[in-house]
Amino acid sequence: MLRLLSIRDFVVVETLDLELASGFSVLTGETGAGKSILLDALALLLGDRFELRQLRPGASRAELAAVFELDDRPEVAAWLGEEGLAAEGDLLIRRTLDAQGKSRAWINGRPATLAQLQQVGERLVDIHGQHAHQSLLTAEAQRHLVDAFGGFTALAGEVAAAWQDWRTAIAERDSFAAAAASTQAERDLLAARRDELAALAVDAGEWHLLSLAQTRLAHAAGLLETATAVEEALSEGDDALGRRLSALASRVTAQAVHDPALLEIGALFESARIALDEASRALRGYRDRLELDPAELRATEERLAALHDAARKHRVRPEALPELLQQTEGRLAALQETADAGALARRAAQAEADYRALAEQLSAKRQFAASELDDRVTAMMQELAMAGGRFETGLEPLPAPAAFGLERVEFRVAGHPKQPLAPLARVASGGELSRIALAIEVVTAEVGSIPTLIFDEVDVGIGGTVASTVGRLLHQLAQRRQVLCVTHLPQVAACADAHFRVAKHGDERAVRTTVEPLAEPARVEEISRMLAGREITARTRAHARELLEQPRRPGPAGPPQRS
């Protein structure tokens, strides 16, 4: 909901801060006072393009700002979060234009593009008028409105999801068909590599063990010679190290009778002798196990060569061959899952069938909702000075299915009996377009999603009872949405919850526009002016008071409510 509109140095407005509340508010004033300037300023904040002529003469920069309350508008808060423009509390939109024609914009204090202003504006405000910033003119908004009016928005979401599933299945099928040759070549290559590695039967850690065995076997003769020579030096022969160590130990121990301190040293000799004996026995065992086996050496070297050749062929380290086999088998399994062209075709066909079943159900519901919407809006048009006018929701079959269904939704209207139906976007009269928009908004008030509605020229070409009807309907609509209306009709102004008078001051050299909220006495005077012009009499004021006492009372019955 729009809470504040702030304008600085824009056209003929020097300084203006317009605070708005919920309900129905009207802007009135003399012709040319600048009422539409406020709407132009708001439209610029919502993404329209600035023109240099809109800068107030003599000013260096125009500044516009609007504050919106986002209560119960989670979709707007979600969009702001996605765009990185979220902030605590209300939404602030600000825009400037300088004398060089440069324009800048901010949303919640962060720089924003015109596209972002337009996107957030589409979620916040609808301006209905001759050159309107209104979503009702777009096919997407009309389709969403029909779906919401019929109560099957969730079904429309299911159709969109089914369409996406169908497109994904088609893409997978077509992608497989296009890549079938290269996929088969990859499968053949992987299968050959898998068979080769499987036949090689390499185990984890085998390369390391074979390398150790090859080194041992290749140097077996030298190892055997070394073990024999060292064992002999330790324990064989009269001059063996073990015998000499025993003799030295005995000599030291023998002298210990003269000095007991030698006993500790003798014990060290004994420990060394025991260690030499253990080393000698270990060498004997190692020599007995060591074999000179050329055949085993040859087999080991052949196995190492086979693993090395395979590793070099597949560009991996020899110890990584077992992992390569696992990866190859995994990739083959993955290709096998998507290699069934028949399964992919069946999946695409099933996805299409699922989509069409939902889309046809949606089409049937749209036909029913469109018929009811047509009847109710047409009936409302009769009350709004469009006797014999017709409203029709066209459902045109699409040449190809789309995410939103099987048909295009288009609102069509005819303002009088002899006029042919034409798309709503082609309605030439701003007043007629505003009244048709009012009829649509009133009929769909329960399901409309735009929180703020602004009507300009809604009263063009009408008066009397029709004007009272317009006022009553605007007030009725304001029970669910914030409504702001620029009007020249006292019957409409009298129905408002809040009344603002726009006035122009100054002369040809310096002109400025102001906006003043009106309390009851001033409101009587303004409505009297709207009734009689400059010649305000006691009777005129009495009539104004009567108008102010009558609005909001039940008037002619509106269209029947949906059951």
Coordinates of C-alpha atoms in Angstrom, one line a residue:
M1 CA 0.0 0.0 0.0
L2 CA 1.3 3.5 -0.9
R3 CA 1.9 5.5 2.3
L4 CA 3.9 8.5 1.1
L5 CA 4.6 10.3 -2.2
S6 CA 7.3 12.9 -2.0
I7 CA 8.0 15.3 -4.9
R8 CA 10.7 18.0 -5.2
D9 CA 11.1 20.4 -8.2
F10 CA 9.0 18.3 -10.6
V11 CA 7.1 20.2 -13.4
V12 CA 5.3 22.9 -11.4
V13 CA 5.6 21.2 -8.0
E14 CA 8.3 22.7 -5.8
T15 CA 7.8 20.7 -2.7
L16 CA 5.1 18.2 -1.9
D17 CA 4.6 15.3 0.6
L18 CA 1.4 13.5 0.2
E19 CA 0.5 11.0 3.0
L20 CA -2.1 8.4 2.1
A21 CA -4.0 5.8 4.1
S22 CA -6.0 2.7 3.3
G23 CA -9.4 3.1 1.8
F24 CA -10.6 5.4 -0.9
S25 CA -8.9 8.8 -1.5
V26 CA -9.7 11.4 -4.2
L27 CA -7.7 14.2 -5.7
T28 CA -9.8 17.2 -7.0
G29 CA -9.1 20.7 -8.2
E30 CA -9.5 23.1 -11.1
T31 CA -8.6 21.9 -14.6
G32 CA -4.9 22.4 -15.1
A33 CA -4.1 22.5 -11.4
G34 CA -1.7 19.6 -11.8
K35 CA -3.7 16.6 -10.5
S36 CA -2.2 14.3 -13.1
I37 CA 1.3 15.5 -12.3
L38 CA 1.1 13.4 -9.1
L39 CA 0.3 10.3 -11.2
D40 CA 3.1 11.1 -13.6
A41 CA 5.5 11.3 -10.7
L42 CA 4.4 8.0 -9.4
A43 CA 4.6 6.4 -12.8
L44 CA 8.2 7.6 -13.1
L45 CA 9.0 5.9 -9.7
L46 CA 7.5 2.8 -11.2
G47 CA 9.7 2.7 -14.3
D48 CA 8.5 5.2 -16.8
R49 CA 11.1 7.3 -18.6
F50 CA 12.0 10.8 -17.5
E51 CA 11.9 13.7 -19.9
L52 CA 14.0 16.8 -19.3
R53 CA 10.9 19.0 -19.6
Q54 CA 9.6 17.4 -16.4
L55 CA 12.3 19.3 -14.4
R56 CA 10.8 22.4 -12.8
P57 CA 12.1 25.5 -14.5
G58 CA 15.1 26.9 -12.7
A59 CA 15.8 23.8 -10.7
S60 CA 19.0 21.8 -11.0
R61 CA 17.5 18.4 -10.0
A62 CA 14.1 16.8 -9.5
E63 CA 13.7 14.3 -6.7
L64 CA 10.8 11.8 -6.3
A65 CA 10.2 9.2 -3.6
A66 CA 7.5 6.8 -2.5
V67 CA 7.1 4.7 0.6
F68 CA 5.1 1.5 0.3
E69 CA 3.8 -0.6 3.2
L70 CA 4.4 -4.3 2.5
D71 CA 2.2 -5.9 5.1
D72 CA 0.6 -9.1 3.7
R73 CA 2.7 -8.9 0.5
P74 CA 5.2 -11.7 0.9
E75 CA 5.6 -12.0 -2.9
V76 CA 7.0 -8.5 -3.0
A77 CA 9.4 -9.2 -0.1
A78 CA 10.5 -12.4 -1.8
W79 CA 11.2 -10.5 -5.1
L80 CA 13.2 -7.9 -3.2
G81 CA 15.2 -10.7 -1.5
E82 CA 16.0 -12.3 -4.9
E83 CA 17.1 -9.0 -6.3
G84 CA 19.3 -8.2 -3.3
L85 CA 17.1 -5.1 -2.5
A86 CA 15.5 -6.3 0.7
A87 CA 15.3 -4.1 3.8
E88 CA 13.6 -4.1 7.2
G89 CA 10.2 -2.4 7.3
D90 CA 8.6 -0.4 4.5
L91 CA 9.8 -0.3 0.9
L92 CA 11.4 3.0 -0.3
I93 CA 11.7 3.9 -4.0
R94 CA 13.6 7.1 -4.9
R95 CA 14.5 8.6 -8.2
T96 CA 16.3 11.8 -9.4
L97 CA 16.7 13.7 -12.6
D98 CA 19.3 16.4 -13.1
A99 CA 19.5 19.3 -15.6
Q100 CA 21.9 17.2 -17.9
G101 CA 19.1 14.7 -18.3
K102 CA 20.7 12.0 -16.2
S103 CA 18.4 9.9 -14.1
R104 CA 19.2 7.6 -11.2
A105 CA 17.0 5.3 -9.1
W106 CA 17.3 3.5 -5.8
I107 CA 15.2 0.8 -4.1
N108 CA 15.7 0.6 -0.3
G109 CA 18.8 2.7 -0.7
R110 CA 20.5 0.5 -3.3
P111 CA 21.0 1.5 -6.9
A112 CA 18.2 0.1 -9.2
T113 CA 17.6 -0.2 -12.9
L114 CA 14.4 0.9 -14.7
A115 CA 13.6 -2.7 -15.3
Q116 CA 13.7 -3.3 -11.5
L117 CA 11.4 -0.3 -11.0
Q118 CA 9.0 -1.7 -13.5
Q119 CA 9.1 -5.2 -12.0
V120 CA 8.4 -4.0 -8.4
G121 CA 5.8 -1.5 -9.7
E122 CA 3.9 -4.3 -11.4
R123 CA 3.5 -5.9 -8.0
L124 CA 2.4 -2.7 -6.2
V125 CA 0.3 -0.3 -8.3
D126 CA -2.1 -0.3 -11.2
I127 CA -2.8 3.1 -12.8
H128 CA -5.9 3.1 -14.9
G129 CA -6.1 5.9 -17.4
Q130 CA -5.5 7.1 -20.9
H131 CA -1.7 6.5 -20.8
A132 CA -1.8 4.1 -18.0
H133 CA 0.8 2.1 -16.2
Q134 CA -1.6 -0.8 -15.8
S135 CA -1.1 -4.5 -15.8
L136 CA -4.6 -5.3 -17.0
L137 CA -3.4 -4.5 -20.5
T138 CA -0.9 -7.4 -20.6
A139 CA -1.9 -10.9 -21.7
E140 CA -0.1 -12.4 -18.7
A141 CA -2.0 -10.3 -16.2
Q142 CA -5.3 -11.1 -17.9
R143 CA -4.5 -14.9 -17.8
H144 CA -3.5 -14.7 -14.1
L145 CA -6.7 -12.8 -13.3
V146 CA -8.9 -15.4 -15.0
D147 CA -7.1 -18.3 -13.2
A148 CA -7.4 -16.5 -9.9
F149 CA -11.1 -15.6 -10.5
G150 CA -11.8 -19.2 -11.2
G151 CA -9.9 -20.4 -8.2
F152 CA -7.5 -22.7 -10.1
T153 CA -4.2 -20.9 -9.8
A154 CA -2.7 -24.0 -8.2
L155 CA -3.8 -26.1 -11.2
A156 CA -2.1 -23.5 -13.5
G157 CA 1.1 -24.0 -11.5
E158 CA 0.8 -27.8 -11.9
V159 CA 0.4 -27.3 -15.7
A160 CA 3.6 -25.1 -15.7
A161 CA 5.5 -27.8 -13.8
A162 CA 4.2 -30.6 -16.1
W163 CA 5.3 -28.5 -19.1
Q164 CA 8.8 -28.1 -17.7
D165 CA 9.0 -31.9 -17.1
W166 CA 7.9 -32.5 -20.7
R167 CA 10.4 -30.1 -22.1
T168 CA 13.2 -31.8 -20.0
A169 CA 12.2 -35.2 -21.2
I170 CA 12.2 -34.0 -24.8
A171 CA 15.6 -32.5 -24.4
E172 CA 17.0 -35.7 -23.0
R173 CA 15.5 -37.7 -25.8
D174 CA 16.7 -35.4 -28.5
S175 CA 20.1 -35.0 -26.9
F176 CA 20.6 -38.7 -26.8
A177 CA 19.5 -39.0 -30.5
A178 CA 21.9 -36.3 -31.5
A179 CA 24.8 -37.7 -29.5
A180 CA 24.0 -41.4 -30.1
A181 CA 27.1 -41.9 -32.4
S182 CA 29.6 -40.2 -30.0
T183 CA 28.0 -42.0 -27.0
Q184 CA 28.3 -45.4 -28.7
A185 CA 32.0 -44.6 -29.5
E186 CA 32.6 -43.7 -25.9
R187 CA 30.8 -46.9 -24.7
D188 CA 32.9 -49.0 -27.0
L189 CA 36.1 -47.3 -25.7
L190 CA 35.1 -47.8 -22.1
A191 CA 34.1 -51.4 -22.6
A192 CA 37.4 -52.2 -24.2
R193 CA 39.3 -50.5 -21.4
R194 CA 37.1 -52.3 -18.8
D195 CA 37.8 -55.7 -20.4
E196 CA 41.5 -55.0 -20.6
L197 CA 41.8 -53.9 -17.0
A198 CA 39.6 -56.7 -15.8
A199 CA 41.7 -59.3 -17.7
L200 CA 44.8 -57.7 -16.1
A201 CA 43.2 -58.4 -12.7
V202 CA 45.4 -55.9 -10.9
D203 CA 44.9 -55.7 -7.2
A204 CA 45.2 -52.7 -4.9
G205 CA 48.8 -52.5 -3.6
E206 CA 50.1 -55.1 -6.1
W207 CA 52.4 -52.7 -7.8
H208 CA 54.2 -51.9 -4.6
L209 CA 54.6 -55.6 -3.6
L210 CA 55.8 -56.5 -7.0
S211 CA 58.4 -53.7 -7.0
L212 CA 59.8 -55.0 -3.6
A213 CA 59.9 -58.6 -4.9
Q214 CA 61.6 -57.6 -8.1
T215 CA 64.3 -55.7 -6.3
R216 CA 64.9 -58.6 -3.9
L217 CA 65.0 -61.2 -6.7
A218 CA 67.3 -59.1 -8.9
H219 CA 69.8 -58.8 -6.1
A220 CA 69.5 -62.3 -4.6
A221 CA 73.1 -63.4 -5.3
G222 CA 74.6 -60.4 -3.7
L223 CA 72.2 -60.7 -0.7
L224 CA 73.1 -64.4 -0.2
E225 CA 76.8 -63.7 -0.4
T226 CA 76.5 -60.9 2.1
A227 CA 74.5 -63.0 4.5
T228 CA 76.9 -65.9 4.4
A229 CA 80.0 -63.8 4.8
V230 CA 78.6 -61.8 7.7
E231 CA 77.4 -65.0 9.5
E232 CA 80.8 -66.5 9.2
A233 CA 82.4 -63.4 10.6
L234 CA 80.1 -63.5 13.5
S235 CA 80.1 -67.1 14.6
E236 CA 82.2 -69.4 12.4
G237 CA 86.0 -70.0 12.8
D238 CA 88.4 -69.4 15.6
D239 CA 88.7 -65.7 14.8
A240 CA 84.9 -65.1 14.7
L241 CA 83.6 -61.9 16.3
G242 CA 81.5 -63.9 18.7
R243 CA 84.4 -66.0 20.0
R244 CA 86.6 -63.0 20.4
L245 CA 83.9 -61.1 22.3
S246 CA 83.4 -64.2 24.6
A247 CA 87.1 -64.3 25.3
L248 CA 87.2 -60.6 26.2
A249 CA 84.2 -61.0 28.4
S250 CA 85.8 -63.9 30.3
R251 CA 89.0 -61.9 30.8
V252 CA 87.2 -58.9 32.3
T253 CA 85.1 -61.1 34.5
A254 CA 88.1 -63.0 35.8
Q255 CA 89.6 -59.7 37.1
A256 CA 86.4 -58.8 38.8
V257 CA 87.7 -60.7 41.9
H258 CA 90.1 -57.9 42.4
D259 CA 87.6 -55.1 41.6
P260 CA 83.8 -55.7 41.6
A261 CA 83.3 -52.7 39.4
L262 CA 84.3 -54.8 36.5
L263 CA 81.2 -57.0 36.9
E264 CA 79.0 -54.3 35.5
I265 CA 81.3 -53.9 32.5
G266 CA 81.4 -57.7 32.0
A267 CA 77.6 -57.7 31.9
L268 CA 77.7 -55.3 29.0
F269 CA 80.0 -57.7 27.2
E270 CA 77.5 -60.4 27.8
S271 CA 74.6 -58.4 26.4
A272 CA 76.7 -57.7 23.3
R273 CA 77.5 -61.4 22.9
I274 CA 73.8 -62.3 23.1
A275 CA 72.9 -59.7 20.5
L276 CA 75.6 -61.1 18.1
D277 CA 74.2 -64.6 18.6
E278 CA 70.7 -63.4 17.7
A279 CA 72.0 -61.6 14.6
S280 CA 73.9 -64.7 13.5
R281 CA 70.8 -66.9 13.8
A282 CA 68.7 -64.3 12.0
L283 CA 71.2 -64.2 9.1
R284 CA 71.2 -68.0 9.0
G285 CA 67.4 -68.0 8.7
Y286 CA 67.4 -65.2 6.1
R287 CA 70.0 -67.2 4.0
D288 CA 67.9 -70.3 4.2
R289 CA 64.8 -68.5 2.9
L290 CA 66.6 -66.7 0.2
E291 CA 66.5 -68.4 -3.2
L292 CA 68.1 -67.8 -6.5
D293 CA 65.0 -68.3 -8.7
P294 CA 65.5 -66.8 -12.2
A295 CA 62.0 -68.0 -13.2
E296 CA 60.3 -66.1 -10.4
L297 CA 62.4 -63.0 -11.2
R298 CA 61.4 -63.3 -14.9
A299 CA 57.7 -63.7 -14.0
T300 CA 57.8 -60.7 -11.6
E301 CA 59.5 -58.5 -14.2
E302 CA 57.0 -59.5 -16.9
R303 CA 54.1 -58.7 -14.5
L304 CA 55.6 -55.3 -13.7
A305 CA 56.1 -54.6 -17.4
A306 CA 52.5 -55.5 -18.2
L307 CA 51.2 -53.1 -15.5
H308 CA 53.6 -50.4 -16.5
D309 CA 52.4 -50.7 -20.2
A310 CA 48.8 -50.5 -19.2
A311 CA 49.4 -47.5 -17.0
R312 CA 51.3 -45.6 -19.7
K313 CA 48.5 -46.5 -22.3
H314 CA 45.8 -45.0 -20.1
R315 CA 47.9 -42.2 -18.7
V316 CA 47.8 -43.0 -15.0
R317 CA 50.3 -44.2 -12.5
P318 CA 50.6 -48.0 -12.2
E319 CA 49.2 -48.0 -8.7
A320 CA 46.1 -46.2 -9.9
L321 CA 45.0 -49.0 -12.3
P322 CA 42.5 -50.5 -9.8
E323 CA 40.8 -47.1 -9.3
L324 CA 40.7 -46.6 -13.1
L325 CA 38.8 -49.9 -13.5
Q326 CA 36.2 -48.8 -10.9
Q327 CA 35.8 -45.4 -12.7
T328 CA 35.4 -47.1 -16.1
E329 CA 32.7 -49.5 -14.8
G330 CA 30.8 -46.6 -13.1
R331 CA 30.8 -44.5 -16.3
L332 CA 29.6 -47.4 -18.4
A333 CA 26.8 -48.0 -15.9
A334 CA 25.8 -44.3 -16.1
L335 CA 25.8 -44.4 -19.9
Q336 CA 23.7 -47.6 -19.9
E337 CA 21.0 -45.9 -17.8
T338 CA 20.5 -43.2 -20.5
A339 CA 21.3 -45.3 -23.5
D340 CA 17.9 -46.7 -23.9
A341 CA 16.4 -44.6 -26.7
G342 CA 13.1 -46.4 -26.3
A343 CA 12.9 -45.6 -22.6
L344 CA 13.7 -41.9 -23.3
A345 CA 11.0 -41.8 -26.0
R346 CA 8.4 -43.4 -23.7
R347 CA 9.3 -41.0 -20.9
A348 CA 8.8 -38.0 -23.2
A349 CA 5.5 -39.4 -24.4
Q350 CA 4.3 -40.0 -20.9
A351 CA 5.4 -36.5 -19.8
E352 CA 3.4 -35.0 -22.8
A353 CA 0.4 -37.1 -21.8
D354 CA 0.6 -35.8 -18.2
Y355 CA 0.9 -32.2 -19.4
R356 CA -2.0 -32.4 -21.8
A357 CA -4.3 -34.0 -19.3
L358 CA -3.7 -31.2 -16.9
A359 CA -3.7 -28.5 -19.6
E360 CA -7.1 -29.8 -20.9
Q361 CA -8.5 -29.7 -17.4
L362 CA -7.2 -26.1 -17.1
S363 CA -8.8 -25.2 -20.4
A364 CA -12.2 -26.5 -19.4
K365 CA -12.0 -24.5 -16.1
R366 CA -11.0 -21.4 -18.0
Q367 CA -13.9 -21.7 -20.3
F368 CA -16.3 -21.9 -17.3
A369 CA -14.6 -19.0 -15.4
A370 CA -14.4 -16.8 -18.5
S371 CA -18.1 -17.2 -19.2
E372 CA -19.0 -16.1 -15.6
L373 CA -16.4 -13.3 -15.7
D374 CA -17.9 -12.0 -19.0
D375 CA -21.4 -12.0 -17.6
R376 CA -20.5 -10.1 -14.5
V377 CA -18.2 -7.5 -16.1
T378 CA -20.8 -6.9 -18.9
A379 CA -23.5 -6.4 -16.3
M380 CA -21.2 -3.9 -14.4
M381 CA -20.5 -2.0 -17.7
Q382 CA -24.3 -1.3 -18.0
E383 CA -24.1 0.6 -14.7
L384 CA -21.1 2.6 -15.9
A385 CA -22.6 4.5 -18.8
M386 CA -21.8 1.8 -21.3
A387 CA -25.3 0.6 -22.1
G388 CA -25.2 -2.2 -24.6
G389 CA -21.4 -2.6 -24.0
R390 CA -20.0 -6.1 -23.9
F391 CA -17.0 -7.8 -22.3
E392 CA -15.6 -11.0 -23.5
T393 CA -12.7 -13.2 -22.4
G394 CA -11.2 -14.7 -25.6
L395 CA -9.5 -18.0 -25.3
E396 CA -7.5 -18.5 -28.5
P397 CA -5.9 -21.9 -29.1
L398 CA -2.1 -21.6 -29.3
P399 CA -0.2 -23.1 -32.3
A400 CA 1.9 -25.0 -29.8
P401 CA 1.5 -25.8 -26.1
A402 CA 3.0 -23.4 -23.6
A403 CA 3.9 -23.4 -20.0
F404 CA 0.7 -21.6 -19.1
G405 CA -1.6 -23.9 -21.1
L406 CA -3.1 -24.5 -24.5
E407 CA -4.7 -21.1 -25.1
R408 CA -4.0 -17.4 -25.1
V409 CA -6.2 -15.3 -22.8
E410 CA -7.3 -11.9 -24.2
F411 CA -9.8 -9.4 -22.7
R412 CA -12.0 -7.9 -25.4
V413 CA -14.6 -5.1 -25.1
A414 CA -17.1 -3.1 -27.0
G415 CA -18.3 0.2 -25.5
H416 CA -21.7 0.2 -27.2
P417 CA -23.9 -2.2 -29.2
K418 CA -22.7 -1.2 -32.7
Q419 CA -19.0 -1.4 -31.8
P420 CA -17.2 -4.6 -32.6
L421 CA -15.3 -6.4 -29.8
A422 CA -11.7 -5.3 -29.7
P423 CA -8.7 -6.1 -27.4
L424 CA -8.8 -4.1 -24.1
A425 CA -5.4 -2.6 -24.9
R426 CA -6.9 -0.9 -28.0
V427 CA -9.7 1.0 -26.2
A428 CA -9.1 4.6 -27.3
S429 CA -11.0 6.6 -24.6
G430 CA -9.1 7.0 -21.3
G431 CA -12.4 7.4 -19.4
E432 CA -13.9 4.3 -21.0
L433 CA -10.8 2.3 -20.3
S434 CA -10.8 3.4 -16.7
R435 CA -14.5 2.5 -16.2
I436 CA -13.9 -0.9 -17.8
A437 CA -10.9 -1.4 -15.5
L438 CA -13.1 -0.4 -12.6
A439 CA -15.7 -3.0 -13.6
I440 CA -13.1 -5.7 -13.8
E441 CA -11.4 -4.7 -10.6
V442 CA -14.7 -4.7 -8.7
V443 CA -15.8 -8.1 -10.1
T444 CA -12.4 -9.6 -9.2
A445 CA -11.8 -7.7 -6.0
E446 CA -11.6 -10.9 -3.9
V447 CA -8.7 -12.3 -6.0
G448 CA -6.8 -9.3 -7.2
S449 CA -3.2 -9.1 -6.1
I450 CA -2.2 -5.5 -6.7
P451 CA -2.6 -3.6 -3.4
T452 CA -2.9 0.0 -4.8
L453 CA -5.3 1.0 -7.6
I454 CA -5.3 4.5 -9.2
F455 CA -8.0 5.7 -11.5
D456 CA -7.6 8.7 -13.7
E457 CA -10.4 9.9 -16.2
V458 CA -12.8 7.3 -14.8
D459 CA -15.5 10.0 -14.8
V460 CA -15.0 11.3 -18.3
G461 CA -18.3 11.6 -20.1
I462 CA -20.6 10.6 -17.2
G463 CA -22.6 12.3 -14.6
G464 CA -25.7 12.0 -12.4
T465 CA -26.7 8.5 -11.4
V466 CA -23.7 6.9 -13.2
A467 CA -21.3 9.2 -11.4
S468 CA -22.9 8.1 -8.1
T469 CA -22.5 4.5 -9.1
V470 CA -18.8 5.0 -9.9
G471 CA -18.2 6.6 -6.5
R472 CA -20.0 3.8 -4.8
L473 CA -18.1 1.1 -6.7
L474 CA -14.8 2.8 -6.0
H475 CA -15.6 2.9 -2.3
Q476 CA -16.7 -0.7 -2.4
L477 CA -13.4 -1.7 -4.1
A478 CA -11.5 0.2 -1.4
Q479 CA -12.8 -2.2 1.2
R480 CA -10.2 -4.7 -0.1
R481 CA -7.6 -2.5 -1.9
Q482 CA -6.2 1.0 -1.5
V483 CA -7.9 3.2 -4.2
L484 CA -6.8 6.7 -5.3
C485 CA -8.9 8.6 -7.9
V486 CA -8.4 11.8 -9.8
T487 CA -11.9 13.1 -10.4
H488 CA -14.0 16.2 -11.5
L489 CA -17.3 14.7 -10.3
P490 CA -18.7 15.7 -6.9
Q491 CA -20.7 12.5 -6.7
V492 CA -17.4 10.5 -6.9
A493 CA -15.5 12.8 -4.5
A494 CA -18.2 12.6 -1.9
C495 CA -17.8 8.9 -1.6
A496 CA -14.1 9.1 -0.6
D497 CA -12.7 8.3 2.8
A498 CA -10.0 11.0 2.3
H499 CA -10.1 14.1 0.1
F500 CA -7.2 16.1 -1.3
R501 CA -7.5 19.4 -3.2
V502 CA -4.8 20.2 -5.8
A503 CA -4.3 23.9 -6.4
K504 CA -2.1 26.0 -8.7
H505 CA -0.6 29.3 -7.4
G506 CA 1.4 32.2 -8.9
D507 CA 1.5 33.9 -12.2
E508 CA 3.1 33.3 -15.6
R509 CA 6.5 33.9 -14.2
A510 CA 6.3 31.5 -11.2
V511 CA 3.8 28.8 -10.9
R512 CA 3.6 26.1 -8.2
T513 CA 1.1 23.4 -7.3
T514 CA 0.1 22.3 -3.8
V515 CA -2.0 19.5 -2.4
E516 CA -4.1 20.1 0.7
P517 CA -6.0 17.4 2.7
L518 CA -9.5 18.6 3.4
A519 CA -11.4 18.4 6.6
E520 CA -15.2 18.5 6.6
P521 CA -15.9 22.3 6.3
A522 CA -13.3 22.7 3.5
R523 CA -14.6 19.5 1.8
V524 CA -18.1 21.0 1.7
E525 CA -16.6 24.1 0.0
E526 CA -14.7 22.0 -2.6
I527 CA -17.6 19.8 -3.5
S528 CA -19.7 23.0 -3.8
R529 CA -17.2 24.4 -6.2
M530 CA -17.3 21.1 -8.2
L531 CA -21.1 21.4 -8.3
A532 CA -21.5 25.1 -9.2
G533 CA -18.2 26.5 -10.2
R534 CA -17.4 30.0 -8.9
E535 CA -21.1 30.8 -8.0
I536 CA -21.4 29.0 -4.7
T537 CA -24.7 29.5 -2.9
A538 CA -26.3 28.2 0.3
R539 CA -28.3 25.8 -1.8
T540 CA -25.1 24.6 -3.4
R541 CA -23.6 24.0 0.0
A542 CA -26.7 22.1 1.2
H543 CA -26.4 19.9 -1.9
A544 CA -22.8 19.3 -1.1
R545 CA -23.6 18.3 2.5
E546 CA -26.3 16.0 1.2
L547 CA -23.9 14.3 -1.2
L548 CA -21.4 13.8 1.7
E549 CA -24.1 12.2 3.8
Q550 CA -25.3 9.8 1.1
P551 CA -22.2 7.9 -0.2
R552 CA -21.3 4.5 1.0
R553 CA -25.0 3.7 1.5
P554 CA -26.1 0.6 -0.5
G555 CA -27.0 1.7 -4.0
P556 CA -28.3 -0.4 -6.9
A557 CA -27.4 -4.1 -6.4
G558 CA -24.0 -5.0 -7.9
P559 CA -23.3 -8.2 -9.8
P560 CA -24.1 -11.4 -8.0
Q561 CA -21.4 -13.0 -5.9
R562 CA -19.8 -16.3 -7.0
S563 CA -21.2 -19.3 -5.2

